[in-house]
Amino acid sequence: MHRNLSQAWRHVRSLSITTLSRTERGMDVAKTLVSYFYYFVPFVAFFYTASPLRLRHNFQPIWPLDWAPYFHLDYITVVNIITVVFLATALAGIIFHHHRLARLFVFIGLWQAHALESSFGSPNHQWYMWVFVSLLFVLLPNVWRKKTEESNRVFLLYVWGAQALVALMYSMAGLTKIMESVHQFLLGQVHGFSIDAFAYQIAYFVPRLQEEAVLAPLIVAHPILGWFPYVTLILVQACSLLIMVRPGLQKPWAVFMILFHFMTYFTMGISFHPQIILVILLFLHSPFSPRTIES
Amino acid sequence: MSYLAHKKLLLIFLCFYFVAGMYVVDKYPFFNWALFTKIPNEQSDFTIEITAFDGTAYDPALPFSESRFIFEAIGQSPTQYTQPISDLGRALERTDDEAVARDRTAVEKMFDGKSFSYNLVRISYDPVELWRTGSYKEEVQVASYDSNHAP
C-alpha cells in the first residue's frame, strides 16, 4: 500500500515549465486556457450590467474611482461610463486578447467595474479574483504570434501564477478559518470544528441576507449533517496551495471547490457564479496536470 | 525581462499579497479572505421594525428580516442596510448626535425615497435558538423614526 501511495503521489507531479514549454500540447492547452478566460469576461460583464446598480444608495467611492469626485461626476454618470468601458473592453478582449494593450484594457474595465461594486461599504467578493487574474495576464507574452522557448516559459509561468494566486486566496480563507476556530475554542465558544458550527453560520446569515436557501432548514434542524462537509471544506481550503506542487490534484480540488460554491448557494443563498466559472477555466483543463499532457 | 526576472516578480507578488492580505485584513485591493470565518455565537445587535411603508401600516410591525418583498418590489437589496442599521444603533447608544443624523440618513435611503416609519430595536439572541423559536433573548425598542421627518 505504501508503494502504491508513493507511486500515486509521484504521478500527480507536473512536468517542469521548461519541459512543458517545449511541448506543442502543453502550449496549446495553456493558450486555450487564456483565450477562454477572455471569452468569459463578457459573461462577468453581463452579470455586472444585469445587477440593479443604478438603484443603489450609499455610494462611497473607493480609491480606484477617485476620478469621479475629481471631475464632479454624479453617481449615475459614473455607472454609465464604467458600464460602457467594461462592456467595450470585455467584447474587444474576445478578439484582441493576443495583444497586451487589449488585455490591459480588459483589466482596467474589470477593475473599475469591480471597484464600483465594492464602493458600498464592503468589497464584492464574487469576482475579486477575476480582477487579479486579468492583471497577471497583462504580462503574458504574445506566443500566438511569436513563439520562442523563452516566451513560452514566461507564458506558462503567468498561467501558473494565476492558478497559484487563486489557490493562495482559497488557502488564506482556510487558514483564517482555522485561526479563528482556535481563538473561539480558547474562548469556550462554538467554533469552526464544532458540531453546530455550520448550523450557526446558516441561522445567523440566512435571515440577514434574506436569500432563498433550500437546504438551510435541514442543516439547522440537524446540525450533524453539516459538520463533516464544513470541516472538510476548512481543511481542503487551507491546503489549496498544495495543488500548485501536485497539479494532478487540481481537477479533483476544482470539482470540490465547485461543489463548495454550489452548497454555499443551497445552504446560505450566497451565489459565487463568476468564481465557479473562473475555477473551471483555470483548473479543469490545466496545462500542468499530467493527465492533460498525456491525453 | 528574462524568465528568471519574471519568476522573481511573480513570487514576490504572491508573497506580498499574502502578507499584505493577512496584515491589512481588508483594504482594497488586499483582503485576507476571512469570509464567514467567525462562528456567530450569541449576538447583540440592532434591527428595525417597519411600522408603516408608503401609506401601508403594519400592526404588528414588520421585522426587517421579513421585509425582502418590499425591497424586491423596488429593485433593492436589504443586505446593504444591515450595517447602517447597526451603525445607527451604536451611534444612539453612545449619544453621538452627529453620527445618529448621518446614519439615519443612510438608513432612510432604503426604499428608494418612499416614506416609512420604523422602530429601532436593540436585540440579543442565539442564532440557532432564534431560528428555531422565533424569539430573541432580549428585545428593547430604543427609538422610533419617521423618514418624513429629516434628522
Short mmCIF file of C-alpha atoms in Angstrom, two decimals:
data_model
loop_
_atom_site.label_atom_id
_atom_site.label_comp_id
_atom_site.label_asym_id
_atom_site.label_seq_id
_atom_site.Cartn_x
_atom_site.Cartn_y
_atom_site.Cartn_z
CA MET A 1 0.00 0.00 0.00
CA HIS A 2 2.84 2.33 0.84
CA ARG A 3 4.39 1.74 -2.61
CA ASN A 4 1.03 2.41 -4.34
CA LEU A 5 0.52 5.65 -2.42
CA SER A 6 4.04 6.69 -3.21
CA GLN A 7 3.53 6.00 -6.91
CA ALA A 8 0.22 7.86 -6.91
CA TRP A 9 1.85 10.85 -5.20
CA ARG A 10 4.64 10.94 -7.77
CA HIS A 11 2.12 10.64 -10.60
CA VAL A 12 0.33 13.88 -9.67
CA ARG A 13 3.51 15.87 -10.14
CA SER A 14 3.80 18.05 -13.18
CA LEU A 15 6.41 18.42 -15.83
CA SER A 16 8.60 21.45 -15.29
CA ILE A 17 7.66 24.70 -17.00
CA THR A 18 10.78 24.43 -19.14
CA THR A 19 9.86 20.92 -20.33
CA LEU A 20 6.23 21.92 -20.90
CA SER A 21 7.29 24.97 -22.88
CA ARG A 22 8.86 22.62 -25.46
CA THR A 23 5.68 20.60 -25.92
CA GLU A 24 3.12 21.60 -28.52
CA ARG A 25 0.34 20.07 -26.44
CA GLY A 26 1.29 21.95 -23.26
CA MET A 27 1.41 25.30 -25.04
CA ASP A 28 -1.86 24.66 -26.88
CA VAL A 29 -3.64 23.90 -23.60
CA ALA A 30 -2.15 26.99 -21.95
CA LYS A 31 -3.14 29.26 -24.84
CA THR A 32 -6.63 27.79 -24.88
CA LEU A 33 -6.96 28.43 -21.14
CA VAL A 34 -6.03 32.08 -21.58
CA SER A 35 -8.28 32.55 -24.61
CA TYR A 36 -11.24 31.07 -22.81
CA PHE A 37 -10.63 33.41 -19.88
CA TYR A 38 -11.18 36.33 -22.25
CA TYR A 39 -14.15 34.64 -23.91
CA PHE A 40 -15.83 34.53 -20.49
CA VAL A 41 -15.02 38.08 -19.30
CA PRO A 42 -18.15 39.31 -21.17
CA PHE A 43 -20.10 36.80 -19.06
CA VAL A 44 -18.89 38.60 -15.93
CA ALA A 45 -19.66 41.91 -17.65
CA PHE A 46 -23.20 40.70 -18.26
CA PHE A 47 -23.63 39.83 -14.57
CA TYR A 48 -22.41 43.30 -13.72
CA THR A 49 -24.71 45.14 -16.10
CA ALA A 50 -27.66 42.97 -15.09
CA SER A 51 -27.33 43.97 -11.41
CA PRO A 52 -29.52 46.96 -10.37
CA LEU A 53 -26.56 49.26 -9.75
CA ARG A 54 -28.45 52.42 -10.69
CA LEU A 55 -30.93 51.83 -7.87
CA ARG A 56 -28.31 51.51 -5.14
CA HIS A 57 -27.70 54.14 -2.49
CA ASN A 58 -24.90 54.99 -0.09
CA PHE A 59 -22.23 55.17 -2.79
CA GLN A 60 -18.85 55.60 -1.05
CA PRO A 61 -16.28 55.59 -3.90
CA ILE A 62 -13.05 53.78 -3.07
CA TRP A 63 -9.67 54.94 -4.34
CA PRO A 64 -9.75 53.45 -7.90
CA LEU A 65 -12.73 55.73 -8.50
CA ASP A 66 -11.06 58.92 -7.29
CA TRP A 67 -11.51 60.34 -10.80
CA ALA A 68 -15.28 60.51 -10.22
CA PRO A 69 -15.35 63.19 -7.49
CA TYR A 70 -12.35 64.88 -9.17
CA PHE A 71 -14.46 65.51 -12.28
CA HIS A 72 -17.57 66.20 -10.14
CA LEU A 73 -19.48 63.38 -11.76
CA ASP A 74 -22.76 62.21 -10.28
CA TYR A 75 -23.31 58.55 -9.44
CA ILE A 76 -25.41 57.64 -12.47
CA THR A 77 -22.86 59.15 -14.85
CA VAL A 78 -20.11 57.13 -13.18
CA VAL A 79 -22.17 53.94 -13.53
CA ASN A 80 -22.82 54.66 -17.20
CA ILE A 81 -19.16 55.39 -18.00
CA ILE A 82 -17.91 52.27 -16.26
CA THR A 83 -20.61 50.11 -17.83
CA VAL A 84 -19.70 51.26 -21.33
CA VAL A 85 -15.97 50.85 -20.71
CA PHE A 86 -16.40 47.41 -19.16
CA LEU A 87 -18.63 46.08 -21.93
CA ALA A 88 -16.49 47.56 -24.69
CA THR A 89 -13.21 46.23 -23.30
CA ALA A 90 -14.72 42.83 -22.49
CA LEU A 91 -16.02 42.43 -26.03
CA ALA A 92 -12.78 43.69 -27.55
CA GLY A 93 -10.88 41.19 -25.43
CA ILE A 94 -12.67 38.30 -27.13
CA ILE A 95 -10.91 39.10 -30.40
CA PHE A 96 -7.81 41.06 -29.47
CA HIS A 97 -6.61 39.35 -26.25
CA HIS A 98 -3.46 38.27 -28.09
CA HIS A 99 -2.30 41.88 -27.75
CA ARG A 100 -1.06 43.20 -24.45
CA LEU A 101 -2.82 46.55 -24.85
CA ALA A 102 -6.18 44.82 -25.23
CA ARG A 103 -5.50 42.71 -22.13
CA LEU A 104 -4.58 45.89 -20.25
CA PHE A 105 -7.88 47.49 -21.24
CA VAL A 106 -9.78 44.37 -20.17
CA PHE A 107 -8.07 44.60 -16.78
CA ILE A 108 -8.99 48.29 -16.48
CA GLY A 109 -12.62 47.56 -17.35
CA LEU A 110 -12.83 44.70 -14.84
CA TRP A 111 -11.03 46.68 -12.17
CA GLN A 112 -13.17 49.79 -12.44
CA ALA A 113 -16.42 47.83 -12.52
CA HIS A 114 -15.31 45.76 -9.55
CA ALA A 115 -14.27 48.93 -7.68
CA LEU A 116 -17.72 50.37 -8.32
CA GLU A 117 -19.38 47.21 -6.98
CA SER A 118 -17.09 47.45 -3.95
CA SER A 119 -17.98 51.08 -3.19
CA PHE A 120 -20.97 50.39 -0.94
CA GLY A 121 -19.25 49.61 2.34
CA SER A 122 -17.69 46.24 1.56
CA PRO A 123 -15.81 44.66 -1.35
CA ASN A 124 -17.52 42.43 -3.87
CA HIS A 125 -16.01 39.01 -3.29
CA GLN A 126 -17.75 37.16 -6.08
CA TRP A 127 -15.44 38.28 -8.84
CA TYR A 128 -12.48 39.73 -6.96
CA MET A 129 -10.19 37.02 -8.34
CA TRP A 130 -11.10 37.84 -11.96
CA VAL A 131 -9.52 41.26 -11.47
CA PHE A 132 -6.24 39.82 -10.21
CA VAL A 133 -6.04 37.10 -12.87
CA SER A 134 -6.63 39.67 -15.60
CA LEU A 135 -3.86 41.80 -14.06
CA LEU A 136 -1.39 38.90 -14.21
CA PHE A 137 -2.41 38.07 -17.78
CA VAL A 138 -1.44 41.58 -18.89
CA LEU A 139 2.17 40.40 -18.55
CA LEU A 140 1.73 37.41 -20.87
CA PRO A 141 3.97 37.46 -23.94
CA ASN A 142 2.30 37.12 -27.34
CA VAL A 143 3.01 33.46 -28.05
CA TRP A 144 0.22 33.33 -30.58
CA ARG A 145 2.35 35.38 -32.94
CA LYS A 146 5.97 34.83 -31.93
CA LYS A 147 7.00 31.60 -30.32
CA THR A 148 10.36 31.22 -28.66
CA GLU A 149 11.29 28.94 -25.82
CA GLU A 150 11.78 31.96 -23.56
CA SER A 151 8.38 33.47 -24.37
CA ASN A 152 6.74 30.05 -23.95
CA ARG A 153 8.28 29.71 -20.50
CA VAL A 154 7.15 33.18 -19.42
CA PHE A 155 3.65 32.44 -20.76
CA LEU A 156 3.39 29.24 -18.76
CA LEU A 157 4.84 30.99 -15.72
CA TYR A 158 2.00 33.53 -15.65
CA VAL A 159 -0.64 30.89 -16.25
CA TRP A 160 0.86 29.06 -13.28
CA GLY A 161 0.93 32.35 -11.38
CA ALA A 162 -2.78 32.97 -11.99
CA GLN A 163 -3.56 29.48 -10.71
CA ALA A 164 -1.27 29.99 -7.72
CA LEU A 165 -2.94 33.29 -6.82
CA VAL A 166 -6.42 31.76 -6.83
CA ALA A 167 -5.16 28.76 -4.81
CA LEU A 168 -3.47 31.18 -2.41
CA MET A 169 -6.72 33.06 -1.84
CA TYR A 170 -8.53 29.81 -1.01
CA SER A 171 -5.67 28.84 1.30
CA MET A 172 -5.97 32.17 3.09
CA ALA A 173 -9.69 31.54 3.51
CA GLY A 174 -8.99 28.15 5.09
CA LEU A 175 -6.13 29.44 7.22
CA THR A 176 -8.16 32.29 8.68
CA LYS A 177 -10.98 29.86 9.48
CA ILE A 178 -8.53 27.64 11.39
CA MET A 179 -7.03 30.61 13.23
CA GLU A 180 -10.45 31.91 14.24
CA SER A 181 -11.54 28.40 15.26
CA VAL A 182 -8.61 28.14 17.65
CA HIS A 183 -9.41 31.59 19.03
CA GLN A 184 -13.07 30.76 19.60
CA PHE A 185 -12.20 27.35 21.08
CA LEU A 186 -9.98 29.04 23.63
CA LEU A 187 -12.87 31.37 24.50
CA GLY A 188 -15.17 28.43 25.06
CA GLN A 189 -17.40 29.39 22.14
CA VAL A 190 -18.89 27.38 19.32
CA HIS A 191 -16.00 27.26 16.82
CA GLY A 192 -15.35 26.11 13.27
CA PHE A 193 -14.83 22.46 14.21
CA SER A 194 -17.87 22.22 16.49
CA ILE A 195 -20.80 20.00 15.52
CA ASP A 196 -23.09 23.06 15.41
CA ALA A 197 -20.71 25.35 13.50
CA PHE A 198 -22.44 25.27 10.11
CA ALA A 199 -25.88 25.45 11.71
CA TYR A 200 -24.87 28.66 13.49
CA GLN A 201 -23.48 30.17 10.28
CA ILE A 202 -26.71 29.43 8.46
CA ALA A 203 -29.00 30.56 11.29
CA TYR A 204 -27.16 33.87 11.53
CA PHE A 205 -26.56 34.76 7.88
CA VAL A 206 -29.63 33.49 6.06
CA PRO A 207 -32.07 35.84 7.88
CA ARG A 208 -29.63 38.74 7.39
CA LEU A 209 -29.15 38.08 3.70
CA GLN A 210 -32.82 37.21 3.19
CA GLU A 211 -32.00 34.94 0.28
CA GLU A 212 -33.61 31.66 -0.64
CA ALA A 213 -31.60 28.76 0.85
CA VAL A 214 -33.45 25.49 0.34
CA LEU A 215 -31.16 23.34 2.50
CA ALA A 216 -30.89 25.83 5.37
CA PRO A 217 -33.80 24.44 7.47
CA LEU A 218 -32.42 20.90 7.14
CA ILE A 219 -28.95 21.82 8.43
CA VAL A 220 -30.27 23.95 11.31
CA ALA A 221 -32.65 21.16 12.33
CA HIS A 222 -29.91 18.52 12.07
CA PRO A 223 -26.51 20.22 12.58
CA ILE A 224 -24.61 16.92 12.36
CA LEU A 225 -25.42 16.80 8.62
CA GLY A 226 -23.37 19.94 8.08
CA TRP A 227 -20.44 19.06 10.31
CA PHE A 228 -18.40 16.81 8.02
CA PRO A 229 -18.77 18.96 4.86
CA TYR A 230 -17.91 22.09 6.82
CA VAL A 231 -14.79 20.67 8.47
CA THR A 232 -13.67 19.10 5.18
CA LEU A 233 -14.08 22.45 3.48
CA ILE A 234 -11.89 24.21 6.03
CA LEU A 235 -9.12 21.65 5.66
CA VAL A 236 -9.26 21.46 1.85
CA GLN A 237 -9.28 25.25 1.58
CA ALA A 238 -6.28 25.57 3.90
CA CYS A 239 -4.32 23.02 1.83
CA SER A 240 -5.25 24.55 -1.54
CA LEU A 241 -1.70 25.67 -2.34
CA LEU A 242 -0.69 22.02 -2.42
CA ILE A 243 -2.27 21.71 -5.87
CA MET A 244 0.43 24.01 -7.24
CA VAL A 245 3.16 21.50 -6.43
CA ARG A 246 0.97 18.50 -7.20
CA PRO A 247 -1.03 19.64 -10.24
CA GLY A 248 -2.55 16.21 -10.68
CA LEU A 249 -4.74 17.20 -7.73
CA GLN A 250 -6.03 20.31 -9.50
CA LYS A 251 -9.02 18.68 -11.14
CA PRO A 252 -10.41 16.94 -8.01
CA TRP A 253 -9.69 20.09 -5.99
CA ALA A 254 -11.55 22.21 -8.56
CA VAL A 255 -14.52 19.85 -8.52
CA PHE A 256 -14.58 20.06 -4.73
CA MET A 257 -14.49 23.87 -4.81
CA ILE A 258 -17.29 23.98 -7.37
CA LEU A 259 -19.35 21.71 -5.10
CA PHE A 260 -18.50 24.01 -2.18
CA HIS A 261 -19.85 27.02 -4.06
CA PHE A 262 -22.98 25.07 -5.03
CA MET A 263 -23.51 24.10 -1.39
CA THR A 264 -22.99 27.71 -0.23
CA TYR A 265 -25.79 28.69 -2.58
CA PHE A 266 -28.20 25.96 -1.47
CA THR A 267 -27.48 26.34 2.26
CA MET A 268 -26.93 30.10 2.62
CA GLY A 269 -28.31 31.61 -0.58
CA ILE A 270 -24.96 33.13 -1.50
CA SER A 271 -24.01 32.83 -5.15
CA PHE A 272 -20.46 32.77 -6.45
CA HIS A 273 -21.29 32.08 -10.07
CA PRO A 274 -18.37 34.07 -11.57
CA GLN A 275 -15.98 32.31 -9.19
CA ILE A 276 -17.23 28.89 -10.31
CA ILE A 277 -16.52 29.86 -13.91
CA LEU A 278 -13.00 31.00 -13.01
CA VAL A 279 -12.19 27.76 -11.19
CA ILE A 280 -13.45 25.76 -14.18
CA LEU A 281 -11.40 27.84 -16.62
CA LEU A 282 -8.15 27.71 -14.66
CA PHE A 283 -8.13 24.21 -13.24
CA LEU A 284 -10.30 21.70 -15.06
CA HIS A 285 -8.05 21.60 -18.11
CA SER A 286 -4.74 22.72 -16.68
CA PRO A 287 -1.58 22.52 -18.81
CA PHE A 288 0.30 21.43 -15.67
CA SER A 289 -1.85 18.41 -14.96
CA PRO A 290 -0.10 15.18 -16.06
CA ARG A 291 -3.38 13.80 -17.41
CA THR A 292 -3.86 16.81 -19.70
CA ILE A 293 -0.49 16.29 -21.31
CA GLU A 294 -0.86 12.52 -21.54
CA SER A 295 -4.27 12.70 -23.25
CA MET B 1 12.84 40.91 -18.92
CA SER B 2 14.23 37.41 -18.59
CA TYR B 3 12.24 34.38 -17.43
CA LEU B 4 14.11 34.45 -14.13
CA ALA B 5 13.19 38.09 -13.57
CA HIS B 6 9.53 37.33 -14.31
CA LYS B 7 9.68 34.41 -11.89
CA LYS B 8 11.08 36.58 -9.10
CA LEU B 9 8.50 39.28 -9.77
CA LEU B 10 5.67 36.76 -9.63
CA LEU B 11 6.87 35.08 -6.45
CA ILE B 12 7.39 38.46 -4.77
CA PHE B 13 3.86 39.47 -5.81
CA LEU B 14 2.36 36.27 -4.38
CA CYS B 15 4.25 36.65 -1.09
CA PHE B 16 3.36 40.34 -0.93
CA TYR B 17 -0.32 39.59 -1.50
CA PHE B 18 -0.30 37.00 1.29
CA VAL B 19 1.49 39.23 3.78
CA ALA B 20 -0.49 42.34 2.84
CA GLY B 21 -3.78 40.48 2.98
CA MET B 22 -3.10 38.89 6.37
CA TYR B 23 -1.72 42.14 7.82
CA VAL B 24 -4.03 44.74 6.26
CA VAL B 25 -7.05 42.39 6.55
CA ASP B 26 -9.48 44.31 4.37
CA LYS B 27 -8.22 47.35 2.46
CA TYR B 28 -8.88 47.32 -1.25
CA PRO B 29 -7.35 45.54 -3.16
CA PHE B 30 -5.90 43.46 -0.32
CA PHE B 31 -8.04 41.05 1.61
CA ASN B 32 -7.31 38.19 3.96
CA TRP B 33 -10.23 36.15 2.60
CA ALA B 34 -11.64 35.68 6.08
CA LEU B 35 -15.16 35.13 4.81
CA PHE B 36 -17.61 33.56 7.27
CA THR B 37 -14.64 32.80 9.47
CA LYS B 38 -16.08 33.52 12.87
CA ILE B 39 -18.93 31.31 14.06
CA PRO B 40 -21.60 33.74 15.27
CA ASN B 41 -22.33 32.76 18.84
CA GLU B 42 -24.70 34.83 20.98
CA GLN B 43 -25.20 38.19 19.30
CA SER B 44 -26.04 41.73 20.41
CA ASP B 45 -27.13 43.92 17.57
CA PHE B 46 -29.75 46.33 16.31
CA THR B 47 -32.55 45.86 13.88
CA ILE B 48 -35.62 47.76 12.76
CA GLU B 49 -39.31 47.01 12.68
CA ILE B 50 -41.27 48.77 9.99
CA THR B 51 -44.48 50.27 11.28
CA ALA B 52 -45.56 51.90 8.02
CA PHE B 53 -44.36 51.96 4.45
CA ASP B 54 -45.64 54.03 1.56
CA GLY B 55 -49.04 54.54 3.18
CA THR B 56 -49.45 50.97 4.42
CA ALA B 57 -49.46 50.49 8.19
CA TYR B 58 -48.04 47.32 9.72
CA ASP B 59 -49.52 46.16 13.02
CA PRO B 60 -47.74 44.21 14.37
CA ALA B 61 -44.65 45.90 12.99
CA LEU B 62 -42.89 44.16 10.11
CA PRO B 63 -39.45 42.84 11.17
CA PHE B 64 -36.61 43.89 8.88
CA SER B 65 -35.69 40.22 8.42
CA GLU B 66 -39.06 39.67 6.73
CA SER B 67 -39.08 42.77 4.55
CA ARG B 68 -37.44 41.40 1.43
CA PHE B 69 -40.67 41.58 -0.57
CA ILE B 70 -40.68 45.37 -0.21
CA PHE B 71 -37.06 45.62 -1.38
CA GLU B 72 -37.64 43.31 -4.33
CA ALA B 73 -40.59 45.40 -5.50
CA ILE B 74 -38.26 48.41 -5.89
CA GLY B 75 -35.21 46.52 -7.16
CA GLN B 76 -33.17 46.97 -3.97
CA SER B 77 -31.45 44.57 -1.62
CA PRO B 78 -31.96 44.58 2.17
CA THR B 79 -28.40 43.41 2.83
CA GLN B 80 -26.86 46.80 2.10
CA TYR B 81 -28.79 48.26 5.06
CA THR B 82 -27.91 45.77 7.81
CA GLN B 83 -24.65 47.59 8.57
CA PRO B 84 -26.15 51.12 8.53
CA ILE B 85 -28.86 49.91 10.93
CA SER B 86 -26.22 48.52 13.31
CA ASP B 87 -24.22 51.75 12.98
CA LEU B 88 -27.31 53.81 13.82
CA GLY B 89 -27.97 51.77 16.95
CA ARG B 90 -24.41 52.11 18.16
CA ALA B 91 -24.36 55.83 17.46
CA LEU B 92 -27.51 56.22 19.52
CA GLU B 93 -26.02 54.18 22.36
CA ARG B 94 -23.02 56.46 22.64
CA THR B 95 -25.26 59.56 22.17
CA ASP B 96 -23.28 60.76 19.16
CA ASP B 97 -25.87 63.10 17.63
CA GLU B 98 -23.82 63.79 14.52
CA ALA B 99 -23.35 60.08 13.82
CA VAL B 100 -27.03 59.42 14.53
CA ALA B 101 -28.03 62.04 11.95
CA ARG B 102 -25.57 60.64 9.42
CA ASP B 103 -26.57 57.01 9.98
CA ARG B 104 -30.28 57.83 9.92
CA THR B 105 -29.75 59.48 6.55
CA ALA B 106 -28.01 56.31 5.31
CA VAL B 107 -30.77 54.02 6.66
CA GLU B 108 -33.60 56.17 5.34
CA LYS B 109 -32.27 55.94 1.81
CA MET B 110 -33.70 52.45 1.71
CA PHE B 111 -37.00 52.03 -0.11
CA ASP B 112 -35.76 54.47 -2.73
CA GLY B 113 -37.17 57.63 -1.16
CA LYS B 114 -40.62 56.22 -0.32
CA SER B 115 -41.73 57.27 3.14
CA PHE B 116 -41.70 54.82 6.01
CA SER B 117 -41.69 54.82 9.78
CA TYR B 118 -39.80 52.36 11.92
CA ASN B 119 -38.70 51.40 15.40
CA LEU B 120 -35.03 50.86 16.13
CA VAL B 121 -34.70 47.80 18.36
CA ARG B 122 -31.75 46.50 20.37
CA ILE B 123 -31.68 42.71 20.28
CA SER B 124 -29.66 39.90 21.74
CA TYR B 125 -30.10 36.35 20.56
CA ASP B 126 -28.61 32.96 19.95
CA PRO B 127 -28.85 32.48 16.14
CA VAL B 128 -29.93 28.83 16.24
CA GLU B 129 -32.40 29.42 19.08
CA LEU B 130 -33.84 32.41 17.18
CA TRP B 131 -34.22 30.32 14.03
CA ARG B 132 -35.96 27.50 15.91
CA THR B 133 -38.18 29.51 18.27
CA GLY B 134 -38.51 32.88 16.52
CA SER B 135 -37.72 34.64 19.82
CA TYR B 136 -34.96 36.99 20.83
CA LYS B 137 -33.38 36.67 24.28
CA GLU B 138 -33.78 40.41 24.68
CA GLU B 139 -35.66 42.90 22.57
CA VAL B 140 -35.78 46.57 23.56
CA GLN B 141 -37.13 49.43 21.46
CA VAL B 142 -34.67 52.31 21.69
CA ALA B 143 -36.12 54.83 19.21
CA SER B 144 -38.86 55.50 16.68
CA TYR B 145 -38.29 57.41 13.48
CA ASP B 146 -40.26 58.63 10.52
CA SER B 147 -38.40 59.21 7.25
CA ASN B 148 -40.66 62.20 6.54
CA HIS B 149 -39.05 63.99 9.45
CA ALA B 150 -35.44 64.52 8.43
CA PRO B 151 -32.72 64.07 11.08
#
